mmCIF file of C-alpha atoms in Angstrom:
data_model
loop_
_atom_site.group_PDB
_atom_site.id
_atom_site.type_symbol
_atom_site.label_atom_id
_atom_site.label_comp_id
_atom_site.label_asym_id
_atom_site.label_seq_id
_atom_site.Cartn_x
_atom_site.Cartn_y
_atom_site.Cartn_z
ATOM 1 C CA UNK A 15 -61.191 -62.642 -2.995
ATOM 2 C CA UNK A 16 -59.967 -63.678 -6.426
ATOM 3 C CA UNK A 17 -57.447 -61.574 -8.551
ATOM 4 C CA UNK A 18 -57.504 -61.916 -11.789
ATOM 5 C CA UNK A 19 -54.163 -59.421 -13.173
ATOM 6 C CA UNK A 20 -54.235 -58.657 -16.981
ATOM 7 C CA UNK A 21 -50.677 -57.148 -17.591
ATOM 8 C CA UNK A 22 -48.693 -55.763 -20.808
ATOM 9 C CA UNK A 23 -45.427 -56.670 -19.383
ATOM 10 C CA UNK A 24 -43.454 -58.981 -16.793
ATOM 11 C CA UNK A 25 -40.468 -56.885 -16.979
ATOM 12 C CA UNK A 26 -39.598 -53.522 -15.624
ATOM 13 C CA UNK A 27 -40.500 -51.788 -13.060
ATOM 14 C CA UNK A 28 -44.083 -52.380 -13.426
ATOM 15 C CA UNK A 29 -43.598 -55.981 -13.777
ATOM 16 C CA UNK A 30 -41.854 -56.292 -10.690
ATOM 17 C CA UNK A 31 -44.271 -53.919 -8.879
ATOM 18 C CA UNK A 32 -47.754 -55.554 -9.785
ATOM 19 C CA UNK A 33 -45.989 -58.995 -8.417
ATOM 20 C CA UNK A 34 -45.238 -57.516 -5.142
ATOM 21 C CA UNK A 35 -48.602 -56.079 -4.823
ATOM 22 C CA UNK A 36 -50.349 -59.623 -5.753
ATOM 23 C CA UNK A 37 -47.108 -61.803 -3.349
ATOM 24 C CA UNK A 38 -48.780 -59.082 -0.759
ATOM 25 C CA UNK A 39 -52.485 -59.714 -1.651
ATOM 26 C CA UNK A 40 -51.704 -63.607 -1.449
ATOM 27 C CA UNK A 41 -50.243 -62.704 1.884
ATOM 28 C CA UNK A 42 -53.420 -61.541 3.046
ATOM 29 C CA UNK A 43 -55.376 -64.697 1.739
ATOM 30 C CA UNK A 44 -56.387 -63.578 -1.707
ATOM 31 C CA UNK A 45 -56.235 -65.938 -4.560
ATOM 32 C CA UNK A 46 -53.975 -64.175 -7.660
ATOM 33 C CA UNK A 47 -53.749 -65.357 -11.194
ATOM 34 C CA UNK A 48 -51.828 -63.640 -13.861
ATOM 35 C CA UNK A 49 -52.965 -63.219 -17.493
ATOM 36 C CA UNK A 50 -49.806 -61.572 -19.188
ATOM 37 C CA UNK A 51 -48.144 -60.637 -22.595
ATOM 38 C CA UNK A 52 -44.947 -62.486 -22.830
ATOM 39 C CA UNK A 53 -43.767 -61.132 -26.015
ATOM 40 C CA UNK A 54 -42.367 -63.911 -26.823
ATOM 41 C CA UNK A 55 -44.814 -65.267 -28.971
ATOM 42 C CA UNK A 56 -44.628 -66.355 -32.798
ATOM 43 C CA UNK A 57 -44.733 -63.613 -34.773
ATOM 44 C CA UNK A 58 -47.245 -65.231 -37.449
ATOM 45 C CA UNK A 59 -49.223 -65.332 -34.420
ATOM 46 C CA UNK A 60 -48.918 -61.769 -33.776
ATOM 47 C CA UNK A 61 -49.355 -61.310 -37.595
ATOM 48 C CA UNK A 62 -52.540 -63.322 -38.283
ATOM 49 C CA UNK A 63 -54.188 -61.618 -35.382
ATOM 50 C CA UNK A 64 -53.648 -58.121 -36.320
ATOM 51 C CA UNK A 65 -55.057 -58.783 -39.569
ATOM 52 C CA UNK A 66 -58.017 -60.253 -38.539
ATOM 53 C CA UNK A 67 -58.654 -57.621 -36.198
ATOM 54 C CA UNK A 68 -57.907 -54.703 -38.568
ATOM 55 C CA UNK A 69 -60.699 -57.192 -41.075
ATOM 56 C CA UNK A 70 -63.282 -56.982 -37.921
ATOM 57 C CA UNK A 71 -63.696 -52.927 -37.488
ATOM 58 C CA UNK A 72 -63.370 -52.594 -40.968
ATOM 59 C CA UNK A 73 -66.158 -55.258 -42.179
ATOM 60 C CA UNK A 74 -68.215 -54.066 -38.097
ATOM 61 C CA UNK A 75 -71.473 -55.805 -38.736
ATOM 62 C CA UNK A 76 -71.292 -55.835 -42.773
ATOM 63 C CA UNK A 77 -72.409 -59.748 -43.735
ATOM 64 C CA UNK A 78 -69.202 -61.801 -42.578
ATOM 65 C CA UNK A 79 -68.676 -59.278 -39.779
ATOM 66 C CA UNK A 80 -69.414 -62.493 -36.920
ATOM 67 C CA UNK A 81 -67.384 -64.985 -38.180
ATOM 68 C CA UNK A 82 -64.418 -62.684 -38.755
ATOM 69 C CA UNK A 83 -64.590 -61.715 -35.075
ATOM 70 C CA UNK A 84 -64.880 -65.316 -34.202
ATOM 71 C CA UNK A 85 -61.871 -66.301 -35.600
ATOM 72 C CA UNK A 86 -60.006 -62.624 -34.105
ATOM 73 C CA UNK A 87 -60.854 -64.581 -30.876
ATOM 74 C CA UNK A 88 -58.609 -67.416 -31.763
ATOM 75 C CA UNK A 89 -55.007 -66.130 -31.589
ATOM 76 C CA UNK A 90 -53.447 -66.574 -28.076
ATOM 77 C CA UNK A 91 -55.793 -68.625 -26.375
ATOM 78 C CA UNK A 92 -53.851 -71.296 -25.941
ATOM 79 C CA UNK A 93 -51.540 -69.967 -22.683
ATOM 80 C CA UNK A 94 -48.282 -71.302 -20.781
ATOM 81 C CA UNK A 95 -48.268 -71.449 -17.377
ATOM 82 C CA UNK A 96 -45.036 -70.067 -15.562
ATOM 83 C CA UNK A 97 -44.375 -69.163 -11.799
ATOM 84 C CA UNK A 98 -42.542 -66.120 -12.024
ATOM 85 C CA UNK A 99 -41.653 -64.881 -8.452
ATOM 86 C CA UNK A 100 -43.458 -67.663 -6.771
ATOM 87 C CA UNK A 101 -46.721 -66.473 -8.470
ATOM 88 C CA UNK A 102 -49.067 -68.344 -11.409
ATOM 89 C CA UNK A 103 -48.811 -66.544 -14.936
ATOM 90 C CA UNK A 104 -50.274 -67.383 -17.945
ATOM 91 C CA UNK A 105 -48.466 -66.053 -20.720
ATOM 92 C CA UNK A 106 -49.656 -65.497 -24.149
ATOM 93 C CA UNK A 107 -48.930 -63.122 -27.310
ATOM 94 C CA UNK A 108 -52.510 -62.196 -26.785
ATOM 95 C CA UNK A 109 -54.040 -61.660 -23.359
ATOM 96 C CA UNK A 110 -57.633 -60.350 -24.590
ATOM 97 C CA UNK A 111 -57.752 -63.574 -26.488
ATOM 98 C CA UNK A 112 -57.082 -65.693 -23.054
ATOM 99 C CA UNK A 113 -58.454 -63.744 -20.589
ATOM 100 C CA UNK A 114 -62.536 -65.375 -21.633
ATOM 101 C CA UNK A 115 -61.744 -68.684 -20.322
ATOM 102 C CA UNK A 116 -59.699 -67.795 -17.937
ATOM 103 C CA UNK A 117 -62.614 -65.929 -16.714
ATOM 104 C CA UNK A 118 -64.681 -68.895 -16.836
ATOM 105 C CA UNK A 119 -62.472 -71.082 -15.018
ATOM 106 C CA UNK A 120 -60.809 -69.086 -12.489
ATOM 107 C CA UNK A 121 -63.861 -67.245 -11.743
ATOM 108 C CA UNK A 122 -62.509 -64.538 -10.941
ATOM 109 C CA UNK A 123 -64.126 -61.813 -8.297
ATOM 110 C CA UNK A 124 -62.244 -58.676 -9.698
ATOM 111 C CA UNK A 125 -59.935 -57.867 -12.290
ATOM 112 C CA UNK A 126 -57.010 -55.995 -12.525
ATOM 113 C CA UNK A 127 -55.536 -53.926 -15.769
ATOM 114 C CA UNK A 128 -51.803 -52.917 -15.288
ATOM 115 C CA UNK A 129 -49.449 -51.633 -18.081
ATOM 116 C CA UNK A 130 -51.782 -52.874 -20.336
ATOM 117 C CA UNK A 131 -52.513 -51.730 -24.102
ATOM 118 C CA UNK A 132 -56.071 -49.562 -24.969
ATOM 119 C CA UNK A 133 -57.280 -52.052 -27.440
ATOM 120 C CA UNK A 134 -56.564 -54.766 -25.581
ATOM 121 C CA UNK A 135 -58.335 -53.881 -22.054
ATOM 122 C CA UNK A 136 -60.924 -52.159 -23.827
ATOM 123 C CA UNK A 137 -61.385 -56.250 -24.963
ATOM 124 C CA UNK A 138 -60.951 -57.657 -21.412
ATOM 125 C CA UNK A 139 -63.317 -54.922 -20.166
ATOM 126 C CA UNK A 140 -65.945 -56.067 -21.978
ATOM 127 C CA UNK A 141 -65.750 -59.661 -21.016
ATOM 128 C CA UNK A 142 -65.816 -58.552 -17.926
ATOM 129 C CA UNK A 143 -69.170 -56.686 -18.250
ATOM 130 C CA UNK A 144 -70.888 -59.696 -19.913
ATOM 131 C CA UNK A 145 -69.465 -62.344 -17.107
ATOM 132 C CA UNK A 146 -70.916 -59.376 -14.197
ATOM 133 C CA UNK A 147 -67.144 -58.802 -13.040
ATOM 134 C CA UNK A 148 -65.776 -55.428 -12.083
ATOM 135 C CA UNK A 149 -62.439 -53.694 -13.203
ATOM 136 C CA UNK A 150 -59.581 -51.663 -11.775
ATOM 137 C CA UNK A 151 -56.678 -50.184 -14.205
ATOM 138 C CA UNK A 152 -53.617 -49.408 -12.700
ATOM 139 C CA UNK A 153 -52.155 -46.314 -14.641
ATOM 140 C CA UNK A 154 -48.236 -46.471 -14.203
ATOM 141 C CA UNK A 155 -47.511 -44.641 -16.763
ATOM 142 C CA UNK A 156 -47.911 -41.276 -18.657
ATOM 143 C CA UNK A 157 -48.664 -43.067 -21.868
ATOM 144 C CA UNK A 158 -51.584 -44.971 -20.547
ATOM 145 C CA UNK A 159 -53.659 -41.963 -20.267
ATOM 146 C CA UNK A 160 -55.027 -42.889 -23.676
ATOM 147 C CA UNK A 161 -57.128 -44.838 -22.140
ATOM 148 C CA UNK A 162 -59.265 -41.827 -21.502
ATOM 149 C CA UNK A 163 -59.212 -40.617 -24.612
ATOM 150 C CA UNK A 164 -62.780 -39.068 -26.098
ATOM 151 C CA UNK A 165 -64.395 -38.862 -22.436
ATOM 152 C CA UNK A 166 -63.940 -43.288 -21.642
ATOM 153 C CA UNK A 167 -64.732 -44.330 -18.562
ATOM 154 C CA UNK A 168 -62.146 -47.406 -18.982
ATOM 155 C CA UNK A 169 -62.954 -49.049 -15.786
ATOM 156 C CA UNK A 170 -65.296 -49.633 -12.462
ATOM 157 C CA UNK A 171 -62.560 -47.860 -10.469
ATOM 158 C CA UNK A 172 -59.363 -46.466 -11.772
ATOM 159 C CA UNK A 173 -55.993 -45.910 -9.507
ATOM 160 C CA UNK A 174 -52.465 -45.010 -10.484
ATOM 161 C CA UNK A 175 -49.178 -45.128 -8.627
ATOM 162 C CA UNK A 176 -48.430 -40.714 -8.551
ATOM 163 C CA UNK A 177 -50.474 -37.964 -7.752
ATOM 164 C CA UNK A 178 -49.154 -35.904 -11.093
ATOM 165 C CA UNK A 179 -50.795 -39.219 -12.822
ATOM 166 C CA UNK A 180 -54.088 -39.055 -10.717
ATOM 167 C CA UNK A 181 -54.838 -35.466 -11.339
ATOM 168 C CA UNK A 182 -54.407 -35.652 -14.490
ATOM 169 C CA UNK A 183 -57.052 -38.331 -14.884
ATOM 170 C CA UNK A 184 -59.347 -35.710 -12.615
ATOM 171 C CA UNK A 185 -58.857 -33.543 -14.999
ATOM 172 C CA UNK A 186 -60.296 -35.791 -17.455
ATOM 173 C CA UNK A 187 -63.629 -36.186 -15.263
ATOM 174 C CA UNK A 188 -62.704 -39.647 -14.036
ATOM 175 C CA UNK A 189 -62.205 -40.858 -10.379
ATOM 176 C CA UNK A 190 -59.232 -41.838 -9.304
ATOM 177 C CA UNK A 191 -57.647 -42.795 -6.460
ATOM 178 C CA UNK A 192 -53.647 -42.654 -5.854
ATOM 179 C CA UNK A 193 -52.149 -46.242 -4.508
ATOM 180 C CA UNK A 194 -48.356 -45.756 -4.982
ATOM 181 C CA UNK A 195 -46.568 -48.887 -6.248
ATOM 182 C CA UNK A 196 -45.972 -51.695 -3.848
ATOM 183 C CA UNK A 197 -41.459 -51.792 -3.363
ATOM 184 C CA UNK A 198 -39.953 -54.293 -1.397
ATOM 185 C CA UNK A 199 -37.294 -51.936 -0.726
ATOM 186 C CA UNK A 200 -35.353 -54.618 1.439
ATOM 187 C CA UNK A 201 -34.737 -56.945 -1.457
ATOM 188 C CA UNK A 202 -31.997 -54.074 -2.876
ATOM 189 C CA UNK A 203 -30.495 -52.894 0.207
ATOM 190 C CA UNK A 204 -26.799 -52.837 0.095
ATOM 191 C CA UNK A 205 -23.736 -51.350 1.394
ATOM 192 C CA UNK A 206 -23.189 -49.236 -1.349
ATOM 193 C CA UNK A 207 -18.785 -48.539 -1.841
ATOM 194 C CA UNK A 208 -20.416 -44.831 -3.594
ATOM 195 C CA UNK A 209 -18.268 -44.164 -6.469
ATOM 196 C CA UNK A 210 -20.415 -44.013 -9.595
ATOM 197 C CA UNK A 211 -23.992 -42.386 -11.018
ATOM 198 C CA UNK A 212 -26.026 -44.818 -11.822
ATOM 199 C CA UNK A 213 -28.347 -44.526 -14.221
ATOM 200 C CA UNK A 214 -31.124 -47.279 -15.200
ATOM 201 C CA UNK A 215 -33.295 -48.370 -18.069
ATOM 202 C CA UNK A 216 -30.227 -46.376 -20.848
ATOM 203 C CA UNK A 217 -33.410 -45.980 -23.315
ATOM 204 C CA UNK A 218 -34.529 -42.104 -24.869
ATOM 205 C CA UNK A 219 -37.868 -41.542 -23.235
ATOM 206 C CA UNK A 220 -35.740 -42.108 -19.991
ATOM 207 C CA UNK A 221 -32.923 -39.613 -20.607
ATOM 208 C CA UNK A 222 -30.283 -41.311 -21.883
ATOM 209 C CA UNK A 223 -28.881 -38.699 -24.300
ATOM 210 C CA UNK A 224 -28.844 -36.592 -21.318
ATOM 211 C CA UNK A 225 -26.568 -38.741 -20.020
ATOM 212 C CA UNK A 226 -24.488 -39.589 -22.853
ATOM 213 C CA UNK A 227 -24.350 -35.391 -23.331
ATOM 214 C CA UNK A 228 -23.244 -35.587 -18.801
ATOM 215 C CA UNK A 229 -20.585 -38.382 -19.362
ATOM 216 C CA UNK A 230 -19.203 -36.460 -22.187
ATOM 217 C CA UNK A 231 -18.484 -33.189 -19.997
ATOM 218 C CA UNK A 232 -17.802 -34.554 -16.519
ATOM 219 C CA UNK A 233 -14.511 -37.668 -17.999
ATOM 220 C CA UNK A 234 -13.276 -37.802 -14.055
ATOM 221 C CA UNK A 235 -16.518 -39.570 -12.961
ATOM 222 C CA UNK A 236 -17.485 -43.587 -13.547
ATOM 223 C CA UNK A 237 -20.768 -43.341 -14.757
ATOM 224 C CA UNK A 238 -23.010 -46.782 -14.999
ATOM 225 C CA UNK A 239 -25.709 -47.478 -17.709
ATOM 226 C CA UNK A 240 -27.949 -50.553 -15.822
ATOM 227 C CA UNK A 241 -30.460 -52.242 -18.424
ATOM 228 C CA UNK A 242 -34.015 -52.503 -17.157
ATOM 229 C CA UNK A 243 -36.506 -53.289 -19.619
ATOM 230 C CA UNK A 244 -34.652 -55.445 -22.404
ATOM 231 C CA UNK A 245 -33.176 -53.695 -25.174
ATOM 232 C CA UNK A 246 -34.005 -54.052 -28.386
ATOM 233 C CA UNK A 247 -31.433 -54.612 -30.927
ATOM 234 C CA UNK A 248 -31.140 -50.600 -32.166
ATOM 235 C CA UNK A 249 -31.493 -49.609 -28.448
ATOM 236 C CA UNK A 250 -28.068 -51.905 -28.076
ATOM 237 C CA UNK A 251 -26.606 -50.876 -30.983
ATOM 238 C CA UNK A 252 -27.103 -47.031 -29.610
ATOM 239 C CA UNK A 253 -26.126 -47.817 -26.331
ATOM 240 C CA UNK A 254 -22.632 -49.289 -27.625
ATOM 241 C CA UNK A 255 -22.157 -46.641 -29.986
ATOM 242 C CA UNK A 256 -22.070 -43.949 -27.456
ATOM 243 C CA UNK A 257 -19.428 -46.286 -25.246
ATOM 244 C CA UNK A 258 -17.252 -46.523 -27.825
ATOM 245 C CA UNK A 259 -16.944 -42.630 -27.372
ATOM 246 C CA UNK A 260 -17.191 -42.353 -23.495
ATOM 247 C CA UNK A 261 -14.439 -44.748 -21.616
ATOM 248 C CA UNK A 262 -16.042 -43.376 -18.401
ATOM 249 C CA UNK A 263 -19.151 -45.017 -19.013
ATOM 250 C CA UNK A 264 -19.883 -48.746 -18.275
ATOM 251 C CA UNK A 265 -22.874 -51.005 -19.526
ATOM 252 C CA UNK A 266 -24.623 -53.551 -17.553
ATOM 253 C CA UNK A 267 -27.013 -55.981 -18.792
ATOM 254 C CA UNK A 268 -30.346 -56.399 -16.472
ATOM 255 C CA UNK A 269 -30.143 -59.436 -13.744
ATOM 256 C CA UNK A 270 -32.519 -60.360 -11.088
ATOM 257 C CA UNK A 271 -33.289 -57.588 -9.025
ATOM 258 C CA UNK A 272 -31.243 -57.975 -5.463
ATOM 259 C CA UNK A 273 -28.336 -55.575 -3.525
ATOM 260 C CA UNK A 274 -25.955 -55.824 -6.174
ATOM 261 C CA UNK A 275 -28.240 -52.797 -8.492
ATOM 262 C CA UNK A 276 -26.623 -50.008 -6.273
ATOM 263 C CA UNK A 277 -23.732 -51.699 -5.116
ATOM 264 C CA UNK A 278 -21.408 -48.920 -6.020
ATOM 265 C CA UNK A 279 -23.343 -45.925 -6.476
ATOM 266 C CA UNK A 280 -23.219 -42.422 -5.265
ATOM 267 C CA UNK A 281 -25.926 -40.867 -6.488
ATOM 268 C CA UNK A 282 -29.010 -42.376 -9.087
ATOM 269 C CA UNK A 283 -29.955 -39.775 -12.240
ATOM 270 C CA UNK A 284 -32.942 -39.682 -12.993
ATOM 271 C CA UNK A 285 -33.412 -37.533 -16.080
ATOM 272 C CA UNK A 286 -36.915 -38.900 -17.813
ATOM 273 C CA UNK A 287 -38.388 -37.305 -20.058
ATOM 274 C CA UNK A 288 -42.206 -39.097 -19.056
ATOM 275 C CA UNK A 289 -43.818 -38.109 -16.122
ATOM 276 C CA UNK A 290 -43.736 -41.508 -14.742
ATOM 277 C CA UNK A 291 -43.305 -42.275 -10.807
ATOM 278 C CA UNK A 292 -40.256 -45.056 -11.041
ATOM 279 C CA UNK A 293 -39.359 -47.377 -8.002
ATOM 280 C CA UNK A 294 -35.737 -46.958 -8.102
ATOM 281 C CA UNK A 295 -36.424 -43.492 -7.055
ATOM 282 C CA UNK A 296 -37.616 -44.981 -3.437
ATOM 283 C CA UNK A 297 -34.763 -48.167 -3.480
ATOM 284 C CA UNK A 298 -31.744 -45.670 -3.982
ATOM 285 C CA UNK A 299 -33.252 -43.891 -1.180
ATOM 286 C CA UNK A 300 -33.700 -46.652 0.864
ATOM 287 C CA UNK A 301 -29.988 -47.412 0.445
ATOM 288 C CA UNK A 302 -29.206 -43.658 1.934
ATOM 289 C CA UNK A 303 -28.405 -42.624 -2.109
ATOM 290 C CA UNK A 304 -29.739 -39.157 -3.145
ATOM 291 C CA UNK A 305 -31.452 -39.030 -6.455
ATOM 292 C CA UNK A 306 -30.822 -36.194 -8.935
ATOM 293 C CA UNK A 307 -34.095 -35.868 -11.029
ATOM 294 C CA UNK A 308 -35.599 -34.206 -13.586
ATOM 295 C CA UNK A 309 -38.319 -31.274 -13.118
ATOM 296 C CA UNK A 310 -41.731 -33.619 -14.223
ATOM 297 C CA UNK A 311 -44.244 -33.589 -11.998
ATOM 298 C CA UNK A 312 -44.198 -37.381 -10.887
ATOM 299 C CA UNK A 313 -39.963 -36.893 -10.115
ATOM 300 C CA UNK A 314 -40.234 -34.596 -8.071
ATOM 301 C CA UNK A 315 -42.872 -35.736 -5.713
ATOM 302 C CA UNK A 316 -41.381 -39.193 -5.651
ATOM 303 C CA UNK A 317 -37.932 -37.501 -4.486
ATOM 304 C CA UNK A 318 -39.127 -35.345 -1.473
ATOM 305 C CA UNK A 319 -35.859 -33.793 0.127
ATOM 306 C CA UNK A 320 -33.847 -37.062 -0.712
ATOM 307 C CA UNK A 321 -32.503 -35.186 -3.542
ATOM 308 C CA UNK A 322 -32.613 -32.436 -5.876
ATOM 309 C CA UNK A 323 -34.214 -31.184 -9.355
ATOM 310 C CA UNK A 324 -32.939 -29.467 -12.571
ATOM 311 C CA UNK A 325 -34.443 -28.715 -15.817
ATOM 312 C CA UNK A 326 -34.651 -31.567 -18.310
ATOM 313 C CA UNK A 327 -32.635 -30.274 -20.965
ATOM 314 C CA UNK A 328 -30.110 -27.819 -19.187
ATOM 315 C CA UNK A 329 -26.916 -29.910 -18.864
ATOM 316 C CA UNK A 330 -25.153 -27.206 -17.097
ATOM 317 C CA UNK A 331 -27.548 -27.712 -14.051
ATOM 318 C CA UNK A 332 -26.941 -31.580 -14.210
ATOM 319 C CA UNK A 333 -23.340 -31.377 -14.249
ATOM 320 C CA UNK A 334 -23.238 -28.850 -11.531
ATOM 321 C CA UNK A 335 -25.603 -30.834 -9.315
ATOM 322 C CA UNK A 336 -23.624 -33.514 -9.821
ATOM 323 C CA UNK A 337 -20.342 -32.320 -9.096
ATOM 324 C CA UNK A 338 -21.692 -30.687 -6.007
ATOM 325 C CA UNK A 339 -22.949 -34.000 -4.607
ATOM 326 C CA UNK A 340 -19.392 -35.409 -5.665
ATOM 327 C CA UNK A 341 -17.708 -32.891 -3.644
ATOM 328 C CA UNK A 342 -19.040 -31.492 -1.190
ATOM 329 C CA UNK A 343 -18.803 -34.330 1.466
ATOM 330 C CA UNK A 344 -20.820 -32.501 3.915
ATOM 331 C CA UNK A 345 -23.554 -31.702 1.561
ATOM 332 C CA UNK A 346 -23.469 -35.005 0.216
ATOM 333 C CA UNK A 347 -24.059 -36.983 3.552
ATOM 334 C CA UNK A 348 -27.218 -34.726 4.522
ATOM 335 C CA UNK A 349 -29.031 -35.526 1.630
ATOM 336 C CA UNK A 350 -28.232 -39.131 1.954
ATOM 337 C CA UNK A 351 -29.623 -39.046 5.365
ATOM 338 C CA UNK A 352 -32.274 -37.259 3.813
ATOM 339 C CA UNK A 353 -32.698 -39.815 1.207
ATOM 340 C CA UNK A 354 -32.906 -42.768 3.863
ATOM 341 C CA UNK A 355 -35.392 -40.903 6.206
ATOM 342 C CA UNK A 356 -37.836 -40.003 3.354
ATOM 343 C CA UNK A 357 -37.457 -44.155 2.050
ATOM 344 C CA UNK A 358 -39.381 -44.892 5.629
ATOM 345 C CA UNK A 359 -42.325 -42.311 5.086
ATOM 346 C CA UNK A 360 -45.479 -44.528 5.930
ATOM 347 C CA UNK A 361 -47.306 -43.635 2.816
ATOM 348 C CA UNK A 362 -44.955 -45.553 0.900
ATOM 349 C CA UNK A 363 -44.492 -49.114 3.372
ATOM 350 C CA UNK A 364 -45.698 -51.740 1.035
ATOM 351 C CA UNK A 365 -48.142 -53.719 3.082
ATOM 352 C CA UNK A 366 -49.997 -50.473 3.816
ATOM 353 C CA UNK A 367 -49.968 -49.738 0.186
ATOM 354 C CA UNK A 368 -51.117 -53.358 -0.008
ATOM 355 C CA UNK A 369 -53.766 -52.835 2.195
ATOM 356 C CA UNK A 370 -54.882 -49.574 0.346
ATOM 357 C CA UNK A 371 -55.049 -51.719 -2.630
ATOM 358 C CA UNK A 372 -57.050 -54.331 -1.571
ATOM 359 C CA UNK A 373 -59.547 -52.267 0.394
ATOM 360 C CA UNK A 374 -60.299 -50.122 -2.644
ATOM 361 C CA UNK A 375 -60.781 -53.779 -4.297
ATOM 362 C CA UNK A 376 -63.315 -54.904 -1.766
ATOM 363 C CA UNK A 377 -65.275 -52.155 -1.735
ATOM 364 C CA UNK A 378 -65.708 -52.736 -5.454
ATOM 365 C CA UNK A 379 -66.545 -56.656 -5.254
ATOM 366 C CA UNK A 380 -69.364 -55.581 -2.418
ATOM 367 C CA UNK A 381 -70.774 -52.871 -4.379
ATOM 368 C CA UNK A 382 -71.428 -55.383 -7.402
ATOM 369 C CA UNK A 383 -72.949 -58.259 -4.976
#
């Protein structure tokens, strides 16, 4: 099969999971090309596109509308070819305007949407329908549930990387299959010195305010706040302001994935405020690192017995659980063993997950022939 992946990001867990899935599919003999939003386009290009899109929506079918829609399709058509992790990426600030020509030149058998804005995907889906190309929408984030607003069925097949997201989509009347993210756990395996409490992605939606409060109450414990998504200037300023008052917290900038990520972690803290299933849980557990997570459905399903859950905003409970894992070595070893065992369950084995996705795509392609 020829597969076109359309994505709104190349960074963070979503970017990595998309590429690791694609790499496995290439290994199976398929051809994969990405069209991605690299978020580095000139502001002028984005501004022009936004104005044209707004004008097109307001004019509708009135005189001049056809001409405006033609101009709307122009910004972002020119792409830059980049190889990221050995995979061909066509980068543009406006993916939907690069997809049309990519469909015509690459002639994909299926188009897959990942972490893509609703408006972008609607336009991509329309192009695919016009060319008779089936689509798969891969839901990885709670905020992506807006694709189903107003009873929409946004793709020929829908998959989600968390059981909680799958259930939420099914409740909206859309068939959805649970396909965990492909996670190549060997990339981040290390021998940790186990002397820090690690939190990854220090932003508000990932519960960084909770972490600051925990660190303030536990000055004897060393914390690491590890950047994942590139922080904005405002987010970075907020992190630095908190660091000034918390000498027990170290901030680390993003770096390529590898064993350094978990090199000194004793515990992974996941106080996420959104119902996402982050790959960092499986990565930590593959190193025998227990996880303390918020009582959010996708987090609970991900940690299994290899960690514990606490109330999202119960700072005392967070501190108590962290203290238990810091001071009770027997308990810690038991939970570390459980974490390692949980990371080896067949349901998240990378090749098996990729074959599951491959099967869904093949069924869809066969049905459209």
